[in-house]
Amino acid sequence: MIRSYLKTAWRNFYKHTFYTLINVFGLSMGICCGIVLFLFISYHLSFDNYHNNQQRIYRIVNDLHIPDGSVDYDQGSPLILGQTLKQQNSAVVKEGIFLKKRSFTVSVKQSEHAQPNTFYENETVAFANNDLFKIFSYQWISGNANTALTQPNTAVITTSLAKKYFNTADAAGKIIRLDDKCNITVTGVLADNHKNSDIQAEMYISLPSVKLIYPDLEKQLFNDWEFISSKNNVFVLLGDERSHNIINHNIHTILKKALGAESPIYQFHLQPLAEIHFDGRYSGTISKPLLTILALIGLALLLIAGVNFVNMATAQSMTRAKEIGTRKVLGSSRSGIFWQFIIETAYTAVTAAIFALLATLLFLPVLNNWLQLSLSINWTTLQFLLILVVVLTFAAGFYPAVILSRFKPVSALKNVADQSRFSSRLSRSLLIITQNTIAQLLIVCALIITMQVKYLKSANMGFNKDAIIMVPIQNNDINGLTYLRNQLNNLAGVKSVSFCYSAPAAVTNKGGSIRYDGKDWEKFTENSIIGDENYLKTFGLRLLAGRNISTLSTAAEYLVNERTLVKLGIKTPELAIGHRLVAGDFNNTAGTIVGVVKDFNTRPLFTTIEPTLIAANVDYYRFAAIKIAGDKQAGIIGSIGQTWQKVYPKNVFDYHFLDQQIADFYQKEEMINKLIKAGTVVAILISCLGLIGLVSLITVQRTKEIGIRKVLGASVHSIVTLLASDFIKLITVAIVISIPLSYWAMHNWLQNFAFRIEIKWWLFALSAAVALGIAVVTISLQSIKAALANPVDSIKNN
């Protein structure tokens, strides 16, 4: 029986080649998108779930409740809190410290008398203690997790770093030099990090080394309850995951005792490891609601492809009526016909799945480069594909199979329609509306997301970000920096040089409360920007009143922005000049407001402009911001690099463009934009394929009618209009339904941005015109062909 079903399915598969190809191609595109989105979603859901103690690992994070009612979220916490928590609560089994260091210049010697090779390590170095390796699951190539980082001037590195430095993974005992300041001994080598982890470093330096590398920072880092930085991560391993509520209460008690009246401001709590990757408040990469939306998009694309199949099958039902009637007369049961059609559907689904898998394998390298990921096909993917084929087979084949199996033998043999023809037409109309509603939704979303991302990248942030390179500095000696600036300023093409902590806008900022004119501490936080007297010129910040700061002044001087004046209730910029200001972020240093600058964005455009001050402090300079001419940039940067190496011969010259740094703020939005646009193109293609197939089938069914109309004098235009009008009406209904849905979805999405575009009416008109235009062209291509056919042949052949 099964063999007979398979043979019959193959015959029908081959007999209706055109419609088979449409179904296979449409389904394969939908399945291909489903596979890609499955890979993308499962990749993100897999983050840090390979650790043996995953359910019992937590990070201590901070909700800073500002007196003005706002809340600042930070992933960092003071080290003393983790230490105290472990000492006072037996439920805390281990306390792991992970301090991310931005950059180091590393020099290594291949032999005792060889010249050292230098490397620049950016965002790949961290300070850690031994407990970190007991909390998380690392694979040790050499070394001992219990003792590797107990002593100062020791480090554990990954296999890749060992091969990079020493051309061998056997690096235990090797010496590396950091920033030409101290020698570090490699005491262990780890297997390379899993890519699906948010706790990433290539070099782990022992925590006791902080005292030697940063002696001025050591006391504050280990003992200050208010020393909070997003780079300072404290992890704890609990004996029982159910005890985290008790630990949170314990944290509250500890802070109340340590901070007194200020404890309500600092609300630290435990964040489960499983939430780190998804909580954007604490620098999470992607949100679970977004993954849900992407999953729904994948489901929608599969639905569109399935709708094509159902529509084609129900439209073909009348052409197969005699075949079904004959089978029933010869004894075939309703269930037999049902399973016959299910097997035909399975043929189509399996073929489409094979093509989809091949297409995914072919384009996956391009896709990975496009999305900056490392997705790959694995056994789980094949299992997903198998389940998807089964679900598609029954979801797409069930309704047409029921329609066909219910045909009455007499009516079928006479090719007489029964009530099922009306129901199939109604269902087909509803499916066409559903299909085009989804496609229209995606078109509108793609347009708005593209415009918003473009706006984010090109918006005026209140400062100049073009043709500025940011060069990390490792030496904060003021004489050396002054000499470097003089040398750079002598180069052709260098317009300005400023030493600073960061550019005006950055993902992470310094900040604290302020006191104005001897009053109480203000109920808002003030962002702190650290830069020299050339900061305004280099970044194009506009001075509204007063003068620029001077690094020659022995007293502290501050610049503030307009937003600060609004918060302080100061009417005009001139009224703030000369007044005293105490900055909490500068160790409560009292200084004078010497100038007011025009507002500018200090964070990505998700947030509003915040109160900000600018001050000079050479100890915090981390970058040289260099403004260069717009032409011949490669040559200018080459000259800057040569000058840099002359001044700092033992350091590696490295740089990045500020405009690219700003663009990187919106990587997630850019990624969403790419996925939505790709999904939109696929949805349109699948919908067009469906329309081509349906118009072709209906044209075949109405061939005699078209021939008679032409004999009676009907024009080509009237026949095309006749065939196209029903489809255009359905697509118009889909557009009307999609408008409020797409507006609601995009309005809610845009609320995530403090700076955003407006949703204009013409966006919906444009998307509707695009959808109707594509539909009209698609339908007309098939309709015109039928309308131009010889009416004699049409009547004779039917």
Short mmCIF file of C-alpha atoms in Angstrom, two decimals, residues 7 174 400 637:
data_model
loop_
_atom_site.label_atom_id
_atom_site.label_comp_id
_atom_site.label_asym_id
_atom_site.label_seq_id
_atom_site.Cartn_x
_atom_site.Cartn_y
_atom_site.Cartn_z
CA LYS A 7 4.50 5.71 -6.86
CA LYS A 174 57.28 31.58 30.02
CA PRO A 400 -6.30 19.90 1.22
CA ILE A 637 47.64 57.76 9.85
#
